[in-house]
Coordinates of C-alpha atoms in Angstrom, one line a residue:
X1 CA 53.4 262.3 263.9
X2 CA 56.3 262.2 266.5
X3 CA 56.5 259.2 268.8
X4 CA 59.3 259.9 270.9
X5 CA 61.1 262.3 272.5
X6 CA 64.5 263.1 274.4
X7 CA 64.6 265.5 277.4
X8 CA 67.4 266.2 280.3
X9 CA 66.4 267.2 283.3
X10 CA 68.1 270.8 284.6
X11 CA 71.1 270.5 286.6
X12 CA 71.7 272.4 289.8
X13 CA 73.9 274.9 287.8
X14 CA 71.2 276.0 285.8
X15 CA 71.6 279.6 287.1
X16 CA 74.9 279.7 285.3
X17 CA 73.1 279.0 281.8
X18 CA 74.2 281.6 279.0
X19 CA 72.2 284.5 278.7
X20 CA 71.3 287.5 277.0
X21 CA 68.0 288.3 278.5
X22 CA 67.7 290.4 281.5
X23 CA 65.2 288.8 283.7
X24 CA 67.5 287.7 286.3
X25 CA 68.7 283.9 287.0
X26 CA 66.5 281.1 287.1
X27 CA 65.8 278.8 290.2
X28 CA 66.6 275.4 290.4
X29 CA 63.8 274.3 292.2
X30 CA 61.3 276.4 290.1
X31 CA 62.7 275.3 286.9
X32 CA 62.7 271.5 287.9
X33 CA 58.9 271.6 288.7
X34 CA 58.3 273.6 285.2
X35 CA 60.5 270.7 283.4
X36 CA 58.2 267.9 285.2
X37 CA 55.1 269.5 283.7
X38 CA 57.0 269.9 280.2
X39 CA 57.3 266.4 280.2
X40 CA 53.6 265.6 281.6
X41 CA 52.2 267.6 278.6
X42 CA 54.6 265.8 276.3
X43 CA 53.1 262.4 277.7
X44 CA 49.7 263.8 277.0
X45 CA 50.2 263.9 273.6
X46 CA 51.2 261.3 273.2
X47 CA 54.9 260.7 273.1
X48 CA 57.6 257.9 274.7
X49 CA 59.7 260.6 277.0
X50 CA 63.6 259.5 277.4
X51 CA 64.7 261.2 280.5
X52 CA 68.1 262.0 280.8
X53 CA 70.3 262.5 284.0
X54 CA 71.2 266.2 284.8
X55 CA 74.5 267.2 284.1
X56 CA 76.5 269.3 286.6
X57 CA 79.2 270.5 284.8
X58 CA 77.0 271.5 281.7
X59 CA 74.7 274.6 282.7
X60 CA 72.9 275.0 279.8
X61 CA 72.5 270.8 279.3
X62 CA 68.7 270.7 279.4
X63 CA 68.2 272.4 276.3
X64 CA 68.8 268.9 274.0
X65 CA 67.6 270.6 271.3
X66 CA 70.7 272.0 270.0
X67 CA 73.2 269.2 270.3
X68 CA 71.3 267.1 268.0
X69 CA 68.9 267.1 264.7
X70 CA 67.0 264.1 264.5
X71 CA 65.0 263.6 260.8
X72 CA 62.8 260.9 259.8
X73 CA 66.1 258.8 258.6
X74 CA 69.5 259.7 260.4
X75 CA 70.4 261.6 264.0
X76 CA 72.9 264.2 263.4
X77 CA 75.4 265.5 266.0
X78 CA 76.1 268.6 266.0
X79 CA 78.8 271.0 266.7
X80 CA 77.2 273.4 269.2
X81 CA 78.8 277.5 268.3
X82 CA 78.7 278.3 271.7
X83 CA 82.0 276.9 273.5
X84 CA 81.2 276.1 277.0
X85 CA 78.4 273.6 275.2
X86 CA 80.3 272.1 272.7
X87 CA 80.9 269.1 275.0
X88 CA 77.2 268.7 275.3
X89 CA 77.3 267.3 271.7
X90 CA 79.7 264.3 273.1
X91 CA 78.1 262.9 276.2
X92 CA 77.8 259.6 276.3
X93 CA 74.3 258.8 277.2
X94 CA 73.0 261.4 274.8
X95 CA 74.8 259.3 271.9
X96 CA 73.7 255.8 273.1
X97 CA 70.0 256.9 273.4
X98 CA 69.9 258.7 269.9
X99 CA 71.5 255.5 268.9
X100 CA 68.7 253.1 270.3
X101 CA 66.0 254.8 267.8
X102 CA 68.6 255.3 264.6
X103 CA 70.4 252.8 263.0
X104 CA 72.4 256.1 260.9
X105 CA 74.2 258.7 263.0
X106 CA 76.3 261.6 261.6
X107 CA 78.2 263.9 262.9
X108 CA 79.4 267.6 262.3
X109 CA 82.8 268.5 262.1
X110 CA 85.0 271.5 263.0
X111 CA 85.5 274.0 261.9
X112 CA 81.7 273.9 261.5
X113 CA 79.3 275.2 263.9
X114 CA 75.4 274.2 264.1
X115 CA 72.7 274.6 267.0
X116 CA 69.3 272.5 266.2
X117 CA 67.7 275.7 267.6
X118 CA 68.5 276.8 264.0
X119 CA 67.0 274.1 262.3
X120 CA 63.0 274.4 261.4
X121 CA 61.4 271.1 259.8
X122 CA 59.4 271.4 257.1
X123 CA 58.3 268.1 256.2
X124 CA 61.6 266.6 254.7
X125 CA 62.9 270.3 254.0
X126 CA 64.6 271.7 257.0
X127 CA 65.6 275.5 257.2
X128 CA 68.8 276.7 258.7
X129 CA 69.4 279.8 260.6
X130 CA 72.7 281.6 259.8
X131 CA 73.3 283.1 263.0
X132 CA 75.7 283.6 265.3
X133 CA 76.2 279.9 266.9
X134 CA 75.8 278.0 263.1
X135 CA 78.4 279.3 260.9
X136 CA 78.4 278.6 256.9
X137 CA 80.1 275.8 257.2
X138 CA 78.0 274.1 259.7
X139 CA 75.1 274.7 257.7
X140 CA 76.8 273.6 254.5
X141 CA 78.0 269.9 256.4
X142 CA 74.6 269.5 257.6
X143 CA 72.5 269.8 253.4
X144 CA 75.1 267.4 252.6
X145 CA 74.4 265.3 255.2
X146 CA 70.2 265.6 254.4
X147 CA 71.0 265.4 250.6
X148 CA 72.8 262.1 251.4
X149 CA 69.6 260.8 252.9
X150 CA 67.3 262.4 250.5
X151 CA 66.3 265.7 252.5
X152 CA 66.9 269.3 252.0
X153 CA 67.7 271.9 253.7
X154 CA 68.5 275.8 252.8
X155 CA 70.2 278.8 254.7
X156 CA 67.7 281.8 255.8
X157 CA 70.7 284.6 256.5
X158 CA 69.6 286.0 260.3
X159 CA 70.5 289.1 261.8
X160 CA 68.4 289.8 265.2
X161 CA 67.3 286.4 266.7
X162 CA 69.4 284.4 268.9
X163 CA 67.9 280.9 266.8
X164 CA 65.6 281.0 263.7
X165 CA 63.1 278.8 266.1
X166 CA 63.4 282.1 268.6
X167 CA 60.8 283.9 266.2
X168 CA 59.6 280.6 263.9
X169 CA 57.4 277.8 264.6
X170 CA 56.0 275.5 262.1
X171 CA 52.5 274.1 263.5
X172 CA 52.1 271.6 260.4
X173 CA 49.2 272.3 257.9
X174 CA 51.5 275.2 256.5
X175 CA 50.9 277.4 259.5
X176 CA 54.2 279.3 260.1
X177 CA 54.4 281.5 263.8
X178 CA 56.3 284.6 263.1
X179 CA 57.8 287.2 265.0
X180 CA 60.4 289.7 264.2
X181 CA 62.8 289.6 261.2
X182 CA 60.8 286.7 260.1
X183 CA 58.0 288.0 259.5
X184 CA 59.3 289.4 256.0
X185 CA 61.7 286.8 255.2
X186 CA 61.4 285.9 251.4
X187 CA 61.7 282.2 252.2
X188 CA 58.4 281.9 254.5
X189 CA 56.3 283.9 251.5
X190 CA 54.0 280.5 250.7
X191 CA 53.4 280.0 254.8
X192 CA 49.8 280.7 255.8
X193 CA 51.9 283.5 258.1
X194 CA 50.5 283.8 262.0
X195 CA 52.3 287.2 262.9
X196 CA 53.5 287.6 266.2
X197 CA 53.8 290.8 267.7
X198 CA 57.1 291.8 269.6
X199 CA 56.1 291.9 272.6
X200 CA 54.8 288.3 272.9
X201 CA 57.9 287.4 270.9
X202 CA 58.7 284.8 273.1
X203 CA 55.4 282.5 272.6
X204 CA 56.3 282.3 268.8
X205 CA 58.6 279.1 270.3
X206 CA 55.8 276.8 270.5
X207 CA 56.1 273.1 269.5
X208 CA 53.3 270.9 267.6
X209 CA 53.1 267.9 269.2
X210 CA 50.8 265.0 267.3
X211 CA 47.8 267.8 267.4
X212 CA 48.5 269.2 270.3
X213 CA 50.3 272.6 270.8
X214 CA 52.5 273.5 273.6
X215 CA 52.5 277.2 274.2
X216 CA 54.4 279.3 277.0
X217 CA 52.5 280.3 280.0
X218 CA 52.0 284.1 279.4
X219 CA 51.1 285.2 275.8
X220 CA 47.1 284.8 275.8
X221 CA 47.4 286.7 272.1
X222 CA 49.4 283.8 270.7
X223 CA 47.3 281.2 272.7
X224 CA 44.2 283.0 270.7
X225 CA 45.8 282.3 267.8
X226 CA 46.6 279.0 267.8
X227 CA 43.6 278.0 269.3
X228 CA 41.8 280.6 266.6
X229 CA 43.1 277.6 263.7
X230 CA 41.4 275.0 265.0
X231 CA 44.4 273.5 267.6
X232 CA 44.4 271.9 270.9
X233 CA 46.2 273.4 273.4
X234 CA 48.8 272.6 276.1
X235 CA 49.9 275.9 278.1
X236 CA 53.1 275.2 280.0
X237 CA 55.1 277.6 282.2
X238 CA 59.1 277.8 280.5
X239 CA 59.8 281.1 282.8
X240 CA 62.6 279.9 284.6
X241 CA 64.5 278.8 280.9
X242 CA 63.3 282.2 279.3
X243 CA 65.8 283.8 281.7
X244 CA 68.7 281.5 279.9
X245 CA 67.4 282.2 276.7
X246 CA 65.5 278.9 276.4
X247 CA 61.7 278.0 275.0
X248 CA 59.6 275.4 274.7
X249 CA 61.2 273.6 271.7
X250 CA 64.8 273.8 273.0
X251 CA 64.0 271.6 275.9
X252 CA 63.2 268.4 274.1
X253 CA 64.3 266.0 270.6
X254 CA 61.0 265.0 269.3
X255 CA 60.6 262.2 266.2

């Protein structure tokens, strides 16, 4: 069960948020109203919500989820791949509120790079993406830093999703969302697999939240087949982030 959770509400920059999608750039005000809701459904299932300032200067600062894995016994700072984030991994109030919930905080070091958008938890097993933001190295420094606390992790090698969570979502109870490559990835073989067809590639980022499921506004197949296993759920519109290449899990640090 998670009982807190760490969001930042989208600066006014937004629009300048890396991309690779072409679906034009987001609004501010649009994107605001869609992260107020994010965090109402949040609250509905249950969850303390930190709230973080917006950051200006940091485009892409809303999605938390990369600049930090937290596990059931440390926080862990990453080392973001993509440059103009890297910062993001070093502000201040980040740091001090990860640090008011966890007595252990690590840190990963150049040259290593890691995203948490890489990063599935399995229970105490967490699965790394090799992609193109978490390099070897990163992923190496980070099962070190889960075998020091007695976790696990393993590399799954990537070649067509931005993050392993783009096309993966573990929705506890061994229920695995897949979408693309994943979908006949050796490592996911003893998953109860949900298949998610390309076209609704994008609602295979949903998050379990303490029962609940959040699931993007717009892909009634996956909504089906969630609701299909016996799961509550929470539809909530990430539009404006899908046109930076954001979901539903990159926008918040659950534990």
């Amino acid at each position: 069960m998670f009982k807190n959770v760490i969001v930042r509400v989208p600066s006014k920059t937004i629009s300048e948020g890396l991309t690779s999608a072409h679906e034009g750039k987001p609004v501010y005000e649009k994107a605001l109203v869609q992260h107020e809701n994010y965090v109402s459904a949040l609250t509905k299932a249950g969850v303390n919500v930190t709230v973080l300032e917006p950051k200006d200067e940091f485009p892409d600062s809303c999605f938390v989820e990369d600049v930090a894995l937290c596990t059931s016994k440390c926080a862990i700072i990453t080392r973001p791949g993509a440059e103009t984030r890297r910062k993001e991994a070093e502000l201040d109030d980040m740091i001090e509120a990860l640090k008011s919930f966890y007595d252990n905080i690590e840190y990963i070091k150049a040259p290593g790079t890691i995203e948490a958008g890489d990063i599935m938890m399995v229970g105490d097993h967490f699965y790394i993406g090799h992609s193109a933001r978490t390099n070897e190295e990163g992923a190496r420094q980070m099962i070190e830093i889960l075998e020091k606390y007695g976790l696990s992790g393993q590399v799954v090698e990537m070649k067509e999703m931005l993050h392993l969570k783009t096309g993966l979502a573990y929705l506890e109870n061994n229920n695995l969302l897949v979408a693309g490559e994943f979908k006949t990835a050796p490592e996911f073989e003893k998953f109860n697999k949900v298949p998610v067809e390309m076209d609704e590639a994008y609602g295979a980022n949903c998050i379990w939240v303490n029962d609940y499921v959040l699931v993007p506004a717009g892909y009634p197949n996956v909504q089906k087949k969630i609701e299909d296993l016996g799961y509550k759920v929470l539809v909530v519109d990430t539009s404006e982030y899908r046109k930076i290449d954001g979901g539903l899990s990159c926008l918040s640090l659950r534990f």
